[in-house]
């Protein structure tokens, strides 16, 4: 399950436990990105990093869960985390893939790593008989919205929120 996008020095592979420190660094950058676009009010501290470690541990090497790493010259530059889900029989009962997080660090963006991660995830989801892939993108994340639209995703639902 390794792929290379055309004309790129990007390799996508399943994450290993040894990747967790690099994944935590990338995850902290993802959270900082969301904070910087006004989506989250948070401090990146030890508790957040512990939550990230648990999140990656739950997805690396698990049967119905996925964690991929994109690397350039052997250095992790991005990741994708997903899982398999099943719709209720009332809604057709079909299996689908869900992408929790996708991140490629800034200096490497725009060179195909994100698309390579998604294409590899599609292969994995199809192998596990998923019929569709769903995800959520924060409303202020215009970079992410544009990326997913370029890959053929369209709006399925609108999540609304209100502080009380």
Coordinates of N, CA and C in Angstrom, one line a residue:
X1 N 0.8 -1.2 0.0 CA 0.0 0.0 0.0 C 0.9 1.2 0.0
X2 N 1.7 1.4 -1.0 CA 2.6 2.6 -1.1 C 2.3 3.2 -2.5
X3 N 2.3 4.5 -2.5 CA 2.0 5.2 -3.8 C 2.9 6.4 -3.9
X4 N 3.2 6.8 -5.2 CA 3.9 8.0 -5.5 C 3.1 8.7 -6.5
X5 N 2.8 10.0 -6.3 CA 2.1 10.8 -7.3 C 3.1 11.0 -8.4
X6 N 2.6 11.2 -9.6 CA 3.5 11.5 -10.8 C 4.4 12.7 -10.5
X7 N 5.6 12.6 -10.9 CA 6.6 13.7 -10.9 C 6.8 14.3 -9.5
X8 N 6.6 13.5 -8.5 CA 6.8 14.1 -7.2 C 7.7 13.1 -6.4
X9 N 8.4 13.7 -5.4 CA 9.3 12.9 -4.5 C 8.5 12.7 -3.2
X10 N 7.3 12.3 -3.4 CA 6.4 12.0 -2.2 C 6.1 10.6 -2.1
X11 N 6.2 10.0 -1.0 CA 5.9 8.6 -0.7 C 4.8 8.6 0.3
X12 N 3.8 7.8 0.1 CA 2.7 7.6 1.0 C 2.7 6.1 1.5
X13 N 2.6 6.0 2.8 CA 2.7 4.6 3.4 C 1.9 4.6 4.7
X14 N 1.6 3.4 5.1 CA 0.9 3.3 6.4 C 1.8 3.8 7.5
X15 N 1.3 4.4 8.5 CA 2.0 4.9 9.7 C 2.5 3.7 10.5
X16 N 3.6 3.9 11.2 CA 4.1 3.0 12.1 C 4.2 3.6 13.5
X17 N 4.3 2.8 14.5 CA 4.4 3.4 15.9 C 5.6 4.3 16.0
X18 N 6.7 4.0 15.3 CA 7.9 4.9 15.3 C 7.6 6.2 14.7
X19 N 6.6 6.4 14.0 CA 6.2 7.7 13.4 C 5.5 8.7 14.3
X20 N 5.1 8.1 15.5 CA 4.2 9.0 16.4 C 4.9 10.3 16.8
X21 N 6.1 10.4 17.1 CA 6.7 11.7 17.5 C 6.6 12.7 16.3
X22 N 6.9 12.3 15.1 CA 6.8 13.2 13.9 C 5.3 13.5 13.7
X23 N 4.4 12.5 13.8 CA 3.0 12.8 13.6 C 2.5 13.8 14.7
X24 N 2.9 13.7 15.9 CA 2.5 14.7 16.9 C 3.0 16.1 16.6
X25 N 4.2 16.2 16.0 CA 4.6 17.5 15.6 C 3.7 18.1 14.5
X26 N 3.4 17.2 13.5 CA 2.5 17.6 12.4 C 1.1 17.9 13.0
X27 N 0.6 17.1 13.9 CA -0.7 17.4 14.5 C -0.8 18.7 15.2
X28 N 0.3 19.0 16.0 CA 0.3 20.3 16.6 C 0.3 21.5 15.6
X29 N 0.9 21.3 14.5 CA 0.9 22.3 13.4 C -0.5 22.4 12.8
X30 N -1.2 21.3 12.7 CA -2.6 21.3 12.2 C -3.5 22.0 13.2
X31 N -3.3 21.8 14.5 CA -4.2 22.5 15.5 C -3.8 24.0 15.5
X32 N -2.6 24.3 15.3 CA -2.2 25.7 15.3 C -2.8 26.4 14.1
X33 N -2.8 25.7 13.0 CA -3.4 26.2 11.7 C -4.9 26.6 12.0
X34 N -5.6 25.6 12.7 CA -7.0 25.9 13.0 C -7.2 27.0 14.0
X35 N -6.3 27.1 14.9 CA -6.3 28.2 15.9 C -6.1 29.5 15.1
X36 N -5.1 29.6 14.2 CA -4.8 30.8 13.5 C -5.9 31.3 12.5
X37 N -6.7 30.4 12.0 CA -7.8 30.8 11.2 C -9.1 31.1 12.0
X38 N -9.0 31.0 13.3 CA -10.1 31.4 14.2 C -11.1 30.3 14.5
X39 N -10.7 29.1 14.2 CA -11.6 28.0 14.4 C -11.5 27.4 15.8
X40 N -10.4 27.6 16.5 CA -10.3 27.0 17.8 C -9.6 28.0 18.8
X41 N -10.0 28.0 20.0 CA -9.4 28.7 21.0 C -8.7 27.7 22.0
X42 N -7.4 27.6 21.8 CA -6.7 26.6 22.5 C -5.3 26.9 22.7
X43 N -4.7 26.2 23.7 CA -3.3 26.3 23.9 C -2.7 24.9 23.7
X44 N -1.6 24.9 23.0 CA -1.0 23.6 22.6 C 0.0 23.2 23.8
X45 N -0.5 22.4 24.6 CA 0.3 22.0 25.8 C 0.4 20.5 25.9
X46 N 0.9 20.0 27.1 CA 1.0 18.5 27.3 C -0.3 17.7 27.2
X47 N -1.4 18.3 27.6 CA -2.6 17.5 27.5 C -3.0 17.3 26.1
X48 N -2.9 18.4 25.3 CA -3.2 18.3 23.9 C -2.3 17.3 23.2
X49 N -1.1 17.3 23.5 CA -0.1 16.3 22.9 C -0.5 14.9 23.3
X50 N -0.9 14.7 24.6 CA -1.3 13.4 25.1 C -2.5 12.9 24.3
X51 N -3.5 13.8 24.1 CA -4.7 13.4 23.3 C -4.3 13.0 21.9
X52 N -3.3 13.7 21.3 CA -2.9 13.4 20.0 C -2.2 12.0 19.9
X53 N -1.4 11.7 20.9 CA -0.7 10.4 21.0 C -1.8 9.3 21.1
X54 N -2.8 9.5 21.9 CA -3.9 8.5 22.0 C -4.6 8.3 20.7
X55 N -4.9 9.5 20.0 CA -5.6 9.5 18.8 C -4.8 8.6 17.7
X56 N -3.5 8.9 17.6 CA -2.7 8.1 16.6 C -2.6 6.7 17.0
X57 N -2.4 6.4 18.3 CA -2.3 5.0 18.8 C -3.6 4.2 18.4
X58 N -4.7 4.9 18.5 CA -6.0 4.2 18.2 C -6.1 3.9 16.7
X59 N -5.3 4.5 15.8 CA -5.5 4.4 14.4 C -4.3 3.7 13.7
X60 N -3.2 3.6 14.3 CA -2.1 2.9 13.6 C -2.2 1.4 13.8
X61 N -2.2 0.7 12.7 CA -2.2 -0.8 12.7 C -3.5 -1.4 13.2
X62 N -4.6 -0.7 13.2 CA -5.9 -1.2 13.6 C -6.7 -1.7 12.4
X63 N -7.5 -2.7 12.6 CA -8.2 -3.3 11.4 C -9.1 -2.4 10.7
X64 N -9.9 -1.7 11.3 CA -10.9 -0.8 10.6 C -10.5 0.7 10.7
X65 N -9.3 1.0 11.0 CA -8.8 2.3 11.1 C -7.6 2.5 10.2
X66 N -7.4 3.8 9.9 CA -6.3 4.1 8.9 C -5.5 5.3 9.4
X67 N -4.2 5.2 9.3 CA -3.3 6.3 9.5 C -2.2 6.2 8.5
X68 N -2.1 7.2 7.6 CA -1.1 7.2 6.5 C -0.2 8.4 6.8
X69 N 1.0 8.2 6.3 CA 2.1 9.2 6.4 C 2.5 9.5 4.9
X70 N 2.7 10.8 4.7 CA 3.3 11.3 3.4 C 4.7 11.7 3.8
X71 N 5.7 11.3 3.0 CA 7.1 11.8 3.4 C 7.8 12.2 2.1
X72 N 8.7 13.1 2.3 CA 9.6 13.5 1.2 C 11.0 13.2 1.7
X73 N 11.8 12.5 0.9 CA 13.2 12.2 1.3 C 13.3 11.6 2.7
X74 N 12.3 10.7 3.0 CA 12.2 10.0 4.3 C 11.7 10.8 5.5
X75 N 11.4 12.1 5.3 CA 10.9 12.9 6.3 C 9.4 13.1 6.3
X76 N 8.6 12.8 7.3 CA 7.2 13.0 7.3 C 6.8 14.4 7.1
X77 N 5.9 14.7 6.1 CA 5.4 16.0 5.8 C 3.9 16.1 6.0
X78 N 3.2 15.0 6.1 CA 1.8 15.1 6.2 C 1.2 13.7 6.7
X79 N -0.1 13.7 7.0 CA -0.7 12.5 7.4 C -2.2 12.6 7.1
X80 N -2.8 11.4 7.1 CA -4.3 11.3 6.9 C -4.7 10.2 8.0
X81 N -5.8 10.5 8.7 CA -6.3 9.6 9.6 C -7.8 9.4 9.3
X82 N -8.2 8.1 9.2 CA -9.6 7.8 8.9 C -10.1 6.5 9.5
X83 N -11.3 6.2 9.2 CA -11.9 4.9 9.8 C -13.0 4.4 8.9
X84 N -13.4 3.2 9.1 CA -14.6 2.7 8.4 C -15.8 2.9 9.3
X85 N -16.9 3.2 8.7 CA -18.2 3.3 9.4 C -19.3 2.7 8.6
X86 N -20.4 2.4 9.3 CA -21.5 1.8 8.6 C -22.8 2.6 8.9
X87 N -23.5 2.9 7.9 CA -24.8 3.6 8.0 C -25.8 2.6 8.7
X88 N -26.8 3.2 9.3 CA -27.9 2.5 9.9 C -28.7 1.8 8.8
X89 N -29.2 0.6 9.0 CA -30.1 0.0 8.0 C -31.2 0.9 7.5
X90 N -31.7 1.8 8.4 CA -32.7 2.7 8.0 C -32.3 3.6 6.8
X91 N -30.9 3.8 6.7 CA -30.4 4.7 5.7 C -29.5 3.9 4.7
X92 N -29.9 2.7 4.5 CA -29.2 1.9 3.5 C -28.2 0.9 4.0
X93 N -27.7 1.1 5.2 CA -26.7 0.1 5.8 C -25.4 0.0 5.1
X94 N -25.1 0.9 4.2 CA -23.8 0.8 3.4 C -22.6 1.2 4.3
X95 N -21.5 0.7 3.9 CA -20.2 1.0 4.6 C -19.6 2.2 3.9
X96 N -19.0 3.1 4.7 CA -18.3 4.2 4.1 C -17.0 4.5 4.9
X97 N -16.2 5.2 4.2 CA -14.9 5.7 4.9 C -15.2 7.1 5.4
X98 N -14.5 7.4 6.5 CA -14.6 8.7 7.1 C -13.2 9.2 7.4
X99 N -12.9 10.4 6.8 CA -11.6 11.0 7.1 C -11.7 12.0 8.2
X100 N -10.9 11.7 9.3 CA -10.9 12.6 10.4 C -10.1 13.8 10.2
X101 N -8.8 13.6 9.8 CA -7.9 14.6 9.6 C -7.0 14.4 8.4
X102 N -6.6 15.4 7.7 CA -5.6 15.4 6.7 C -4.8 16.7 6.9
X103 N -3.5 16.5 6.9 CA -2.6 17.7 7.0 C -1.3 17.5 6.3
X104 N -0.9 18.5 5.6 CA 0.4 18.6 4.9 C 1.0 19.9 5.4
X105 N 2.2 19.9 5.9 CA 2.8 21.1 6.4 C 3.1 22.1 5.3
X106 N 3.1 23.4 5.6 CA 3.1 24.5 4.7 C 4.2 24.4 3.6
X107 N 5.4 24.2 3.9 CA 6.4 24.2 2.8 C 6.2 23.2 1.8
X108 N 5.4 22.1 2.1 CA 5.2 21.0 1.1 C 3.9 21.1 0.5
X109 N 3.0 22.0 0.8 CA 1.7 22.1 0.2 C 1.8 22.4 -1.2
X110 N 0.8 21.9 -2.0 CA 0.6 22.3 -3.4 C 1.5 21.5 -4.3
X111 N 2.1 20.4 -3.8 CA 3.0 19.6 -4.6 C 2.5 18.1 -4.7
X112 N 1.3 17.9 -4.3 CA 0.7 16.6 -4.5 C 0.6 15.7 -3.4
X113 N 1.2 16.0 -2.2 CA 1.2 15.1 -1.1 C -0.2 14.9 -0.5
X114 N -1.0 15.9 -0.4 CA -2.4 15.8 0.1 C -3.2 14.9 -0.8
X115 N -3.1 15.1 -2.1 CA -3.9 14.3 -3.1 C -3.4 12.8 -3.0
X116 N -2.1 12.6 -2.9 CA -1.5 11.3 -2.8 C -2.1 10.6 -1.5
X117 N -2.2 11.3 -0.4 CA -2.7 10.7 0.8 C -4.2 10.3 0.6
X118 N -4.9 11.2 -0.1 CA -6.4 10.9 -0.3 C -6.5 9.7 -1.3
X119 N -5.8 9.6 -2.3 CA -5.9 8.5 -3.3 C -5.5 7.2 -2.6
X120 N -4.5 7.2 -1.7 CA -4.2 6.0 -1.0 C -5.3 5.6 -0.1
X121 N -5.9 6.6 0.6 CA -7.0 6.3 1.5 C -8.2 5.7 0.7
X122 N -8.5 6.3 -0.5 CA -9.5 5.7 -1.4 C -9.3 4.2 -1.6
X123 N -8.0 3.9 -2.0 CA -7.7 2.5 -2.2 C -8.0 1.6 -1.0
X124 N -7.6 2.1 0.2 CA -7.8 1.4 1.4 C -9.3 1.2 1.7
X125 N -10.1 2.3 1.5 CA -11.5 2.2 1.8 C -12.2 1.3 0.8
X126 N -11.8 1.3 -0.5 CA -12.4 0.4 -1.5 C -12.0 -1.1 -1.1
X127 N -10.8 -1.3 -0.7 CA -10.4 -2.6 -0.3 C -11.3 -3.2 0.8
X128 N -11.7 -2.3 1.7 CA -12.6 -2.6 2.8 C -14.1 -2.5 2.5
X129 N -14.4 -2.4 1.2 CA -15.8 -2.4 0.7 C -16.6 -1.2 1.1
X130 N -15.9 -0.1 1.2 CA -16.6 1.2 1.5 C -17.1 1.7 0.1
X131 N -18.3 2.3 0.2 CA -19.0 2.8 -1.1 C -18.8 4.3 -1.2
X132 N -18.5 5.0 -0.1 CA -18.4 6.4 -0.2 C -17.3 6.9 0.9
X133 N -16.9 8.1 0.8 CA -16.0 8.7 1.8 C -16.6 10.0 2.2
X134 N -16.7 10.2 3.5 CA -17.2 11.5 4.1 C -16.2 12.1 5.0
X135 N -16.4 13.4 5.2 CA -15.5 14.1 6.1 C -16.1 15.4 6.5
X136 N -15.6 16.1 7.4 CA -16.0 17.5 7.8 C -14.9 18.4 7.6
X137 N -15.2 19.6 7.1 CA -14.2 20.7 7.0 C -14.8 21.9 7.7
X138 N -14.0 22.5 8.5 CA -14.4 23.7 9.3 C -14.7 24.8 8.3
X139 N -15.7 25.6 8.6 CA -16.2 26.6 7.6 C -15.2 27.7 7.3
X140 N -14.3 28.0 8.2 CA -13.3 29.0 7.9 C -12.1 28.5 7.2
X141 N -12.0 27.2 7.0 CA -10.9 26.5 6.4 C -11.1 26.6 4.9
X142 N -10.9 27.7 4.3 CA -11.2 27.8 2.8 C -10.1 27.0 2.1
X143 N -8.9 27.0 2.6 CA -7.9 26.2 1.9 C -8.3 24.7 1.9
X144 N -8.8 24.2 3.0 CA -9.3 22.8 3.0 C -10.5 22.6 2.1
X145 N -11.5 23.5 2.2 CA -12.7 23.4 1.4 C -12.3 23.3 -0.1
X146 N -11.5 24.3 -0.6 CA -11.1 24.3 -2.0 C -10.3 23.0 -2.3
X147 N -9.5 22.5 -1.5 CA -8.8 21.2 -1.7 C -9.7 20.1 -1.9
X148 N -10.7 19.9 -1.0 CA -11.6 18.8 -1.1 C -12.5 18.9 -2.3
X149 N -12.9 20.1 -2.7 CA -13.8 20.3 -3.9 C -13.0 19.9 -5.1
X150 N -11.7 20.3 -5.2 CA -10.9 19.9 -6.4 C -10.8 18.4 -6.5
X151 N -10.9 17.7 -5.4 CA -10.9 16.2 -5.4 C -12.3 15.6 -5.7
X152 N -13.3 16.4 -5.9 CA -14.6 15.9 -6.3 C -15.6 15.8 -5.1
X153 N -15.3 16.3 -4.0 CA -16.2 16.3 -2.8 C -17.2 17.4 -3.0
X154 N -18.4 17.2 -2.5 CA -19.4 18.2 -2.5 C -20.1 18.2 -1.1
X155 N -20.8 19.3 -0.8 CA -21.4 19.5 0.5 C -22.6 18.5 0.6
X156 N -22.6 17.8 1.7 CA -23.6 16.8 2.0 C -24.5 17.3 3.1
X157 N -24.0 18.0 4.1 CA -24.8 18.5 5.2 C -24.2 19.8 5.7
X158 N -24.9 20.5 6.5 CA -24.4 21.7 7.1 C -24.5 21.5 8.6
X159 N -23.4 21.6 9.3 CA -23.4 21.5 10.7 C -23.4 22.9 11.3
X160 N -24.3 23.2 12.2 CA -24.5 24.5 12.8 C -24.1 24.5 14.3
X161 N -23.7 25.6 14.8 CA -23.3 25.6 16.2 C -23.6 27.0 16.8
X162 N -23.9 27.0 18.1 CA -24.1 28.3 18.8 C -23.5 28.1 20.2
X163 N -22.8 29.1 20.6 CA -22.3 29.2 21.9 C -23.4 29.5 22.9
X164 N -23.5 28.9 24.1 CA -24.5 29.3 25.0 C -23.9 29.6 26.4

